[in-house]
mmCIF file of C-alpha atoms in Angstrom:
data_model
loop_
_atom_site.group_PDB
_atom_site.id
_atom_site.type_symbol
_atom_site.label_atom_id
_atom_site.label_comp_id
_atom_site.label_asym_id
_atom_site.label_seq_id
_atom_site.Cartn_x
_atom_site.Cartn_y
_atom_site.Cartn_z
ATOM 1 C CA MET A 1 168.433 -0.444 30.493
ATOM 2 C CA ILE A 2 171.109 -1.115 28.131
ATOM 3 C CA HIS A 3 171.920 1.658 25.457
ATOM 4 C CA ILE A 4 174.218 0.792 22.476
ATOM 5 C CA GLY A 5 175.660 3.151 19.864
ATOM 6 C CA THR A 6 179.244 4.398 18.532
ATOM 7 C CA SER A 7 181.454 7.080 19.466
ATOM 8 C CA GLY A 8 180.812 9.558 16.958
ATOM 9 C CA TYR A 9 179.083 9.157 13.918
ATOM 10 C CA SER A 10 180.025 11.890 11.681
ATOM 11 C CA TYR A 11 183.110 9.894 9.596
ATOM 12 C CA GLN A 12 183.983 10.663 6.024
ATOM 13 C CA ASP A 13 185.190 7.106 5.714
ATOM 14 C CA TRP A 14 182.065 5.622 6.541
ATOM 15 C CA LYS A 15 180.172 7.195 3.221
ATOM 16 C CA GLY A 16 180.188 3.660 1.399
ATOM 17 C CA PRO A 17 180.988 1.008 4.530
ATOM 18 C CA VAL A 18 177.742 2.858 6.431
ATOM 19 C CA TYR A 19 176.202 5.779 4.826
ATOM 20 C CA PRO A 20 175.272 6.278 1.213
ATOM 21 C CA GLU A 21 178.104 7.611 -0.453
ATOM 22 C CA ASN A 22 176.479 10.671 -1.599
ATOM 23 C CA ILE A 23 175.122 11.489 1.768
ATOM 24 C CA LYS A 24 175.462 15.331 2.795
ATOM 25 C CA ASP A 25 177.136 15.486 6.098
ATOM 26 C CA ASN A 26 173.997 17.479 7.796
ATOM 27 C CA GLU A 27 172.146 14.412 6.942
ATOM 28 C CA MET A 28 174.455 11.670 8.945
ATOM 29 C CA LEU A 29 172.941 11.956 12.422
ATOM 30 C CA ALA A 30 169.376 11.344 10.860
ATOM 31 C CA PHE A 31 170.576 8.157 8.867
ATOM 32 C CA TYR A 32 172.485 6.782 12.050
ATOM 33 C CA ALA A 33 169.544 7.611 14.262
ATOM 34 C CA GLN A 34 167.575 4.955 12.326
ATOM 35 C CA HIS A 35 169.886 2.180 13.363
ATOM 36 C CA PHE A 36 170.857 3.471 17.082
ATOM 37 C CA ASN A 37 169.228 5.476 19.664
ATOM 38 C CA THR A 38 172.084 6.754 21.366
ATOM 39 C CA THR A 39 175.849 8.194 20.398
ATOM 40 C CA GLU A 40 178.807 9.721 22.161
ATOM 41 C CA ILE A 41 179.554 13.121 20.820
ATOM 42 C CA ASN A 42 183.337 13.681 20.766
ATOM 43 C CA TYR A 43 183.755 16.906 18.767
ATOM 44 C CA THR A 44 182.966 19.014 22.210
ATOM 45 C CA TYR A 45 186.367 17.589 23.423
ATOM 46 C CA TYR A 46 188.148 19.441 20.838
ATOM 47 C CA ARG A 47 186.084 23.193 21.066
ATOM 48 C CA MET A 48 183.788 24.275 23.706
ATOM 49 C CA PRO A 49 179.982 23.265 22.469
ATOM 50 C CA ALA A 50 177.352 25.637 21.764
ATOM 51 C CA ALA A 51 173.818 25.432 22.909
ATOM 52 C CA ARG A 52 172.515 26.338 19.313
ATOM 53 C CA THR A 53 174.801 23.232 17.997
ATOM 54 C CA LEU A 54 173.252 20.850 20.347
ATOM 55 C CA GLN A 55 169.678 22.099 19.743
ATOM 56 C CA ALA A 56 170.253 21.350 16.056
ATOM 57 C CA MET A 57 171.405 18.190 16.444
ATOM 58 C CA ALA A 58 168.669 17.169 18.961
ATOM 59 C CA SER A 59 166.173 18.313 16.330
ATOM 60 C CA LYS A 60 167.361 15.624 13.914
ATOM 61 C CA VAL A 61 166.555 12.480 16.164
ATOM 62 C CA PRO A 62 163.327 10.748 17.496
ATOM 63 C CA ASP A 63 162.258 11.691 21.211
ATOM 64 C CA ASP A 64 163.869 9.011 22.776
ATOM 65 C CA PHE A 65 167.260 9.412 21.380
ATOM 66 C CA ILE A 66 170.199 9.971 23.948
ATOM 67 C CA PHE A 67 173.409 12.014 23.566
ATOM 68 C CA THR A 68 176.173 11.655 25.702
ATOM 69 C CA ILE A 69 178.661 14.254 25.858
ATOM 70 C CA LYS A 70 182.731 14.326 25.989
ATOM 71 C CA ALA A 71 183.944 17.044 28.288
ATOM 72 C CA SER A 72 186.246 19.696 26.554
ATOM 73 C CA LYS A 73 190.004 19.164 26.597
ATOM 74 C CA GLU A 74 190.206 22.591 28.893
ATOM 75 C CA LEU A 75 188.417 20.561 31.673
ATOM 76 C CA THR A 76 190.329 17.417 31.485
ATOM 77 C CA HIS A 77 193.712 17.848 29.560
ATOM 78 C CA GLU A 78 194.388 21.568 30.195
ATOM 79 C CA ARG A 79 193.429 21.888 33.524
ATOM 80 C CA GLU A 80 196.934 22.893 34.413
ATOM 81 C CA GLU A 81 196.984 25.878 32.306
ATOM 82 C CA ALA A 82 193.863 27.135 34.119
ATOM 83 C CA GLU A 83 193.568 28.514 37.747
ATOM 84 C CA GLU A 84 195.580 26.801 40.444
ATOM 85 C CA GLY A 85 196.017 23.421 38.484
ATOM 86 C CA GLY A 86 191.935 23.300 37.770
ATOM 87 C CA GLY A 87 189.553 24.027 34.774
ATOM 88 C CA THR A 88 187.966 27.590 35.698
ATOM 89 C CA PRO A 89 184.645 28.015 36.834
ATOM 90 C CA GLU A 90 183.877 29.964 33.489
ATOM 91 C CA ASN A 91 184.719 27.002 31.736
ATOM 92 C CA PHE A 92 182.708 24.626 33.555
ATOM 93 C CA ARG A 93 179.589 27.212 33.459
ATOM 94 C CA LEU A 94 180.049 27.591 29.288
ATOM 95 C CA PHE A 95 180.031 23.432 29.176
ATOM 96 C CA ARG A 96 177.098 23.136 31.682
ATOM 97 C CA GLU A 97 175.174 25.599 29.505
ATOM 98 C CA ALA A 98 175.670 24.545 26.289
ATOM 99 C CA LEU A 99 173.941 21.069 27.419
ATOM 100 C CA GLN A 100 170.718 22.798 28.308
ATOM 101 C CA PRO A 101 168.977 21.975 25.162
ATOM 102 C CA LEU A 102 169.715 18.391 25.281
ATOM 103 C CA ILE A 103 168.638 18.481 29.073
ATOM 104 C CA ASP A 104 165.363 20.142 28.411
ATOM 105 C CA GLU A 105 164.337 17.792 25.651
ATOM 106 C CA ASN A 106 165.475 14.735 27.667
ATOM 107 C CA LYS A 107 167.948 13.761 25.156
ATOM 108 C CA PHE A 108 170.952 13.914 27.684
ATOM 109 C CA GLY A 109 172.691 10.942 28.971
ATOM 110 C CA ALA A 110 175.812 11.756 30.579
ATOM 111 C CA VAL A 111 179.248 13.697 30.489
ATOM 112 C CA LEU A 112 182.583 11.542 29.518
ATOM 113 C CA ALA A 113 185.391 13.109 31.396
ATOM 114 C CA GLN A 114 188.356 11.508 29.819
ATOM 115 C CA PHE A 115 191.657 12.039 31.333
ATOM 116 C CA PRO A 116 195.163 11.341 29.931
ATOM 117 C CA ASN A 117 197.398 9.176 30.704
ATOM 118 C CA SER A 118 199.545 11.628 32.323
ATOM 119 C CA PHE A 119 196.694 12.065 34.943
ATOM 120 C CA LYS A 120 197.838 9.921 37.560
ATOM 121 C CA PRO A 121 196.587 8.824 41.024
ATOM 122 C CA THR A 122 198.170 11.851 43.047
ATOM 123 C CA GLN A 123 196.755 13.766 46.008
ATOM 124 C CA GLU A 124 196.519 16.896 43.561
ATOM 125 C CA ASN A 125 194.586 14.821 41.003
ATOM 126 C CA THR A 126 192.153 13.247 43.567
ATOM 127 C CA ASP A 127 191.141 16.747 44.774
ATOM 128 C CA TYR A 128 190.520 17.962 41.140
ATOM 129 C CA LEU A 129 188.108 14.822 40.616
ATOM 130 C CA GLU A 130 185.952 16.290 43.546
ATOM 131 C CA THR A 131 186.209 19.752 42.011
ATOM 132 C CA PHE A 132 185.205 18.520 38.594
ATOM 133 C CA ARG A 133 182.317 16.899 40.312
ATOM 134 C CA GLU A 134 181.418 20.183 42.410
ATOM 135 C CA ARG A 135 181.621 22.201 39.033
ATOM 136 C CA MET A 136 179.596 19.955 37.127
ATOM 137 C CA GLY A 137 176.626 20.712 39.469
ATOM 138 C CA ASP A 138 173.993 17.904 39.254
ATOM 139 C CA LEU A 139 174.851 16.522 35.870
ATOM 140 C CA PRO A 140 175.619 12.898 35.467
ATOM 141 C CA VAL A 141 179.611 12.232 34.976
ATOM 142 C CA VAL A 142 181.160 9.731 33.983
ATOM 143 C CA VAL A 143 185.192 9.427 34.281
ATOM 144 C CA GLU A 144 187.549 7.314 32.076
ATOM 145 C CA PHE A 145 191.031 6.993 32.941
ATOM 146 C CA ARG A 146 193.974 6.135 30.970
ATOM 147 C CA ASN A 147 196.702 5.547 33.613
ATOM 148 C CA ALA A 148 196.265 2.039 35.134
ATOM 149 C CA GLY A 149 197.231 3.350 38.498
ATOM 150 C CA TRP A 150 193.960 4.458 39.123
ATOM 151 C CA VAL A 151 192.233 0.783 39.303
ATOM 152 C CA THR A 152 192.116 0.228 42.843
ATOM 153 C CA ASP A 153 189.303 -0.194 45.396
ATOM 154 C CA ASP A 154 190.183 3.592 46.863
ATOM 155 C CA THR A 155 189.326 4.919 43.512
ATOM 156 C CA PHE A 156 186.238 2.916 43.210
ATOM 157 C CA GLU A 157 185.095 4.219 46.708
ATOM 158 C CA LEU A 158 186.015 7.759 45.807
ATOM 159 C CA LEU A 159 184.078 7.824 42.700
ATOM 160 C CA ARG A 160 180.999 6.320 44.627
ATOM 161 C CA LYS A 161 181.317 9.150 47.125
ATOM 162 C CA ASN A 162 181.097 11.634 44.455
ATOM 163 C CA ASN A 163 178.468 10.064 42.301
ATOM 164 C CA LEU A 164 181.123 10.063 39.454
ATOM 165 C CA GLY A 165 180.394 6.795 37.254
ATOM 166 C CA TYR A 166 183.631 4.763 36.102
ATOM 167 C CA CYS A 167 184.022 4.219 32.261
ATOM 168 C CA CYS A 168 185.050 0.500 31.644
ATOM 169 C CA VAL A 169 187.038 0.015 28.787
ATOM 170 C CA ASP A 170 188.017 -2.811 26.133
ATOM 171 C CA GLU A 171 191.582 -1.820 24.836
ATOM 172 C CA PRO A 172 194.989 -3.483 24.153
ATOM 173 C CA ARG A 173 196.248 -5.414 27.042
ATOM 174 C CA LEU A 174 199.384 -3.183 27.320
ATOM 175 C CA LYS A 175 201.158 -2.746 30.265
ATOM 176 C CA GLY A 176 199.971 0.680 31.995
ATOM 177 C CA LEU A 177 196.776 0.725 30.284
ATOM 178 C CA ILE A 178 193.279 0.019 32.026
ATOM 179 C CA PRO A 179 192.255 -3.725 32.254
ATOM 180 C CA PRO A 180 189.005 -4.990 31.177
ATOM 181 C CA ILE A 181 187.111 -4.761 34.627
ATOM 182 C CA ALA A 182 183.317 -4.110 35.090
ATOM 183 C CA VAL A 183 182.724 -1.898 37.538
ATOM 184 C CA ALA A 184 179.675 0.163 38.220
ATOM 185 C CA THR A 185 180.388 3.465 40.833
ATOM 186 C CA SER A 186 177.054 5.535 39.863
ATOM 187 C CA PRO A 187 173.648 5.082 38.604
ATOM 188 C CA ILE A 188 175.175 5.111 35.170
ATOM 189 C CA ALA A 189 177.345 2.128 33.794
ATOM 190 C CA TYR A 190 179.467 2.862 30.809
ATOM 191 C CA VAL A 191 181.868 0.639 28.528
ATOM 192 C CA ARG A 192 183.684 2.136 25.470
ATOM 193 C CA PHE A 193 185.340 -0.474 23.044
ATOM 194 C CA HIS A 194 188.480 0.975 21.456
ATOM 195 C CA GLY A 195 189.545 -2.089 19.880
ATOM 196 C CA ARG A 196 192.895 -4.103 20.537
ATOM 197 C CA ASN A 197 195.120 -2.642 18.100
ATOM 198 C CA ALA A 198 198.532 -3.239 20.291
ATOM 199 C CA GLN A 199 200.778 -2.452 17.343
ATOM 200 C CA LYS A 200 199.162 0.886 16.578
ATOM 201 C CA TRP A 201 198.154 2.158 20.166
ATOM 202 C CA TRP A 202 201.372 3.974 20.778
ATOM 203 C CA GLN A 203 203.149 4.103 17.577
ATOM 204 C CA HIS A 204 201.045 5.458 14.417
ATOM 205 C CA ASP A 205 201.186 8.135 11.789
ATOM 206 C CA GLU A 206 197.191 9.040 11.914
ATOM 207 C CA ALA A 207 195.171 9.274 15.225
ATOM 208 C CA TYR A 208 192.563 6.778 13.447
ATOM 209 C CA GLU A 209 195.197 4.094 13.297
ATOM 210 C CA ARG A 210 194.798 3.618 16.877
ATOM 211 C CA TYR A 211 191.494 2.592 16.606
ATOM 212 C CA SER A 212 191.591 0.722 13.365
ATOM 213 C CA TYR A 213 190.183 -2.799 14.720
ATOM 214 C CA GLU A 214 187.728 -5.398 13.617
ATOM 215 C CA TYR A 215 186.474 -7.520 17.047
ATOM 216 C CA SER A 216 185.921 -11.065 16.585
ATOM 217 C CA PRO A 217 182.546 -12.844 17.977
ATOM 218 C CA GLU A 218 184.834 -14.135 20.673
ATOM 219 C CA GLU A 219 186.300 -11.453 22.017
ATOM 220 C CA LEU A 220 182.872 -9.275 22.129
ATOM 221 C CA GLN A 221 181.328 -12.372 23.810
ATOM 222 C CA GLU A 222 183.735 -11.839 26.660
ATOM 223 C CA TRP A 223 181.965 -8.911 27.730
ATOM 224 C CA VAL A 224 178.395 -10.365 27.406
ATOM 225 C CA PRO A 225 178.667 -11.349 31.041
ATOM 226 C CA LYS A 226 180.298 -8.158 32.032
ATOM 227 C CA ILE A 227 177.687 -6.154 30.489
ATOM 228 C CA GLU A 228 174.951 -8.254 32.253
ATOM 229 C CA LYS A 229 176.599 -7.194 35.415
ATOM 230 C CA LEU A 230 176.689 -3.674 35.038
ATOM 231 C CA ASP A 231 172.854 -4.015 33.919
ATOM 232 C CA SER A 232 172.069 -5.494 37.109
ATOM 233 C CA ALA A 233 174.175 -2.734 39.271
ATOM 234 C CA ALA A 234 172.928 0.211 37.412
ATOM 235 C CA PRO A 235 169.545 1.823 35.983
ATOM 236 C CA ASN A 236 171.365 2.743 32.869
ATOM 237 C CA THR A 237 174.266 1.174 31.045
ATOM 238 C CA PHE A 238 175.938 3.045 28.035
ATOM 239 C CA ILE A 239 178.231 0.773 25.324
ATOM 240 C CA PHE A 240 179.959 2.857 22.745
ATOM 241 C CA THR A 241 182.275 1.418 20.335
ATOM 242 C CA ASN A 242 185.144 3.651 19.325
ATOM 243 C CA ASN A 243 186.956 1.424 16.710
ATOM 244 C CA HIS A 244 185.609 3.614 13.989
ATOM 245 C CA TYR A 245 187.750 3.404 10.896
ATOM 246 C CA ARG A 246 185.599 2.550 8.079
ATOM 247 C CA GLY A 247 182.818 1.854 9.886
ATOM 248 C CA ALA A 248 183.965 -1.282 12.057
ATOM 249 C CA ALA A 249 182.356 0.443 15.323
ATOM 250 C CA VAL A 250 179.051 0.201 13.435
ATOM 251 C CA ARG A 251 179.502 -3.625 12.852
ATOM 252 C CA THR A 252 180.996 -3.911 16.450
ATOM 253 C CA ALA A 253 177.673 -2.045 18.120
ATOM 254 C CA GLU A 254 175.345 -4.354 15.682
ATOM 255 C CA GLN A 255 176.831 -7.572 17.057
ATOM 256 C CA LEU A 256 176.720 -6.672 20.651
ATOM 257 C CA ARG A 257 173.372 -5.529 20.639
ATOM 258 C CA ASP A 258 172.711 -8.952 18.880
ATOM 259 C CA MET A 259 174.543 -10.926 21.333
ATOM 260 C CA LEU A 260 172.849 -9.227 24.433
ATOM 261 C CA ALA A 261 169.513 -9.586 23.090
ATOM 262 C CA LYS A 262 169.990 -13.130 22.862
ATOM 263 C CA ALA A 263 171.340 -13.409 26.430
ATOM 264 C CA GLY A 264 167.719 -11.903 27.489
ATOM 265 C CA GLU A 265 168.696 -8.479 28.292
ATOM 266 C CA LYS A 266 166.702 -5.874 27.552
ATOM 267 C CA VAL A 267 168.586 -3.480 24.855
ATOM 268 C CA HIS A 268 166.783 -0.146 23.695
#
């Protein structure tokens, strides 16, 4: 089964291009859920989620809607500031407990653990991936690397051994970034479309500029056979478009959904 949505849904610059101009912020999710059945929640990276917040979100979507949740930065980017180079067990406990309402309502898909470019394939970091797996318990986890040094057969074997999914990405073809390969290392396959704005990837005034990109049909078509491959390798495949500036992510997700449907894929 393929699930397609956008990375986040609550953007002020979507008012007009995606949402009605006068929509209230707390009405965005219900509107979004009329068009997609999944979304990737990113605010949880910036602050530890609360169960009551995720419960409120779950109440605004249909029963078959699925959320994936980005791991908090304390668990991925600020791990050196915690005990012995790793996120504290307490932070992992708080994060896991916050997800319980989604789990109880069968609206939880996976945790996305996005590590920074500075997270290189060292023995220490390899050990931390195993620690991360252990402290997440039995929750489905997908790992997104930002450093191309991880793209090796040894890494894929490590992920399979620890039941960690690999996050495939489409992003600028720049040295050191992850190439557009399609690999599934767990029962959950996962793809993120970041756009190909090479000019603004490293140098930008505002963070959104990195993700300001409109995919062409030809660029998206490159991924159709890759996604078909992932769908045949994993029970569930999640696809999220992160080129969010002024609603481009919505247009990208809709185009991909149409392309995959025409290819005969079952898209939920």
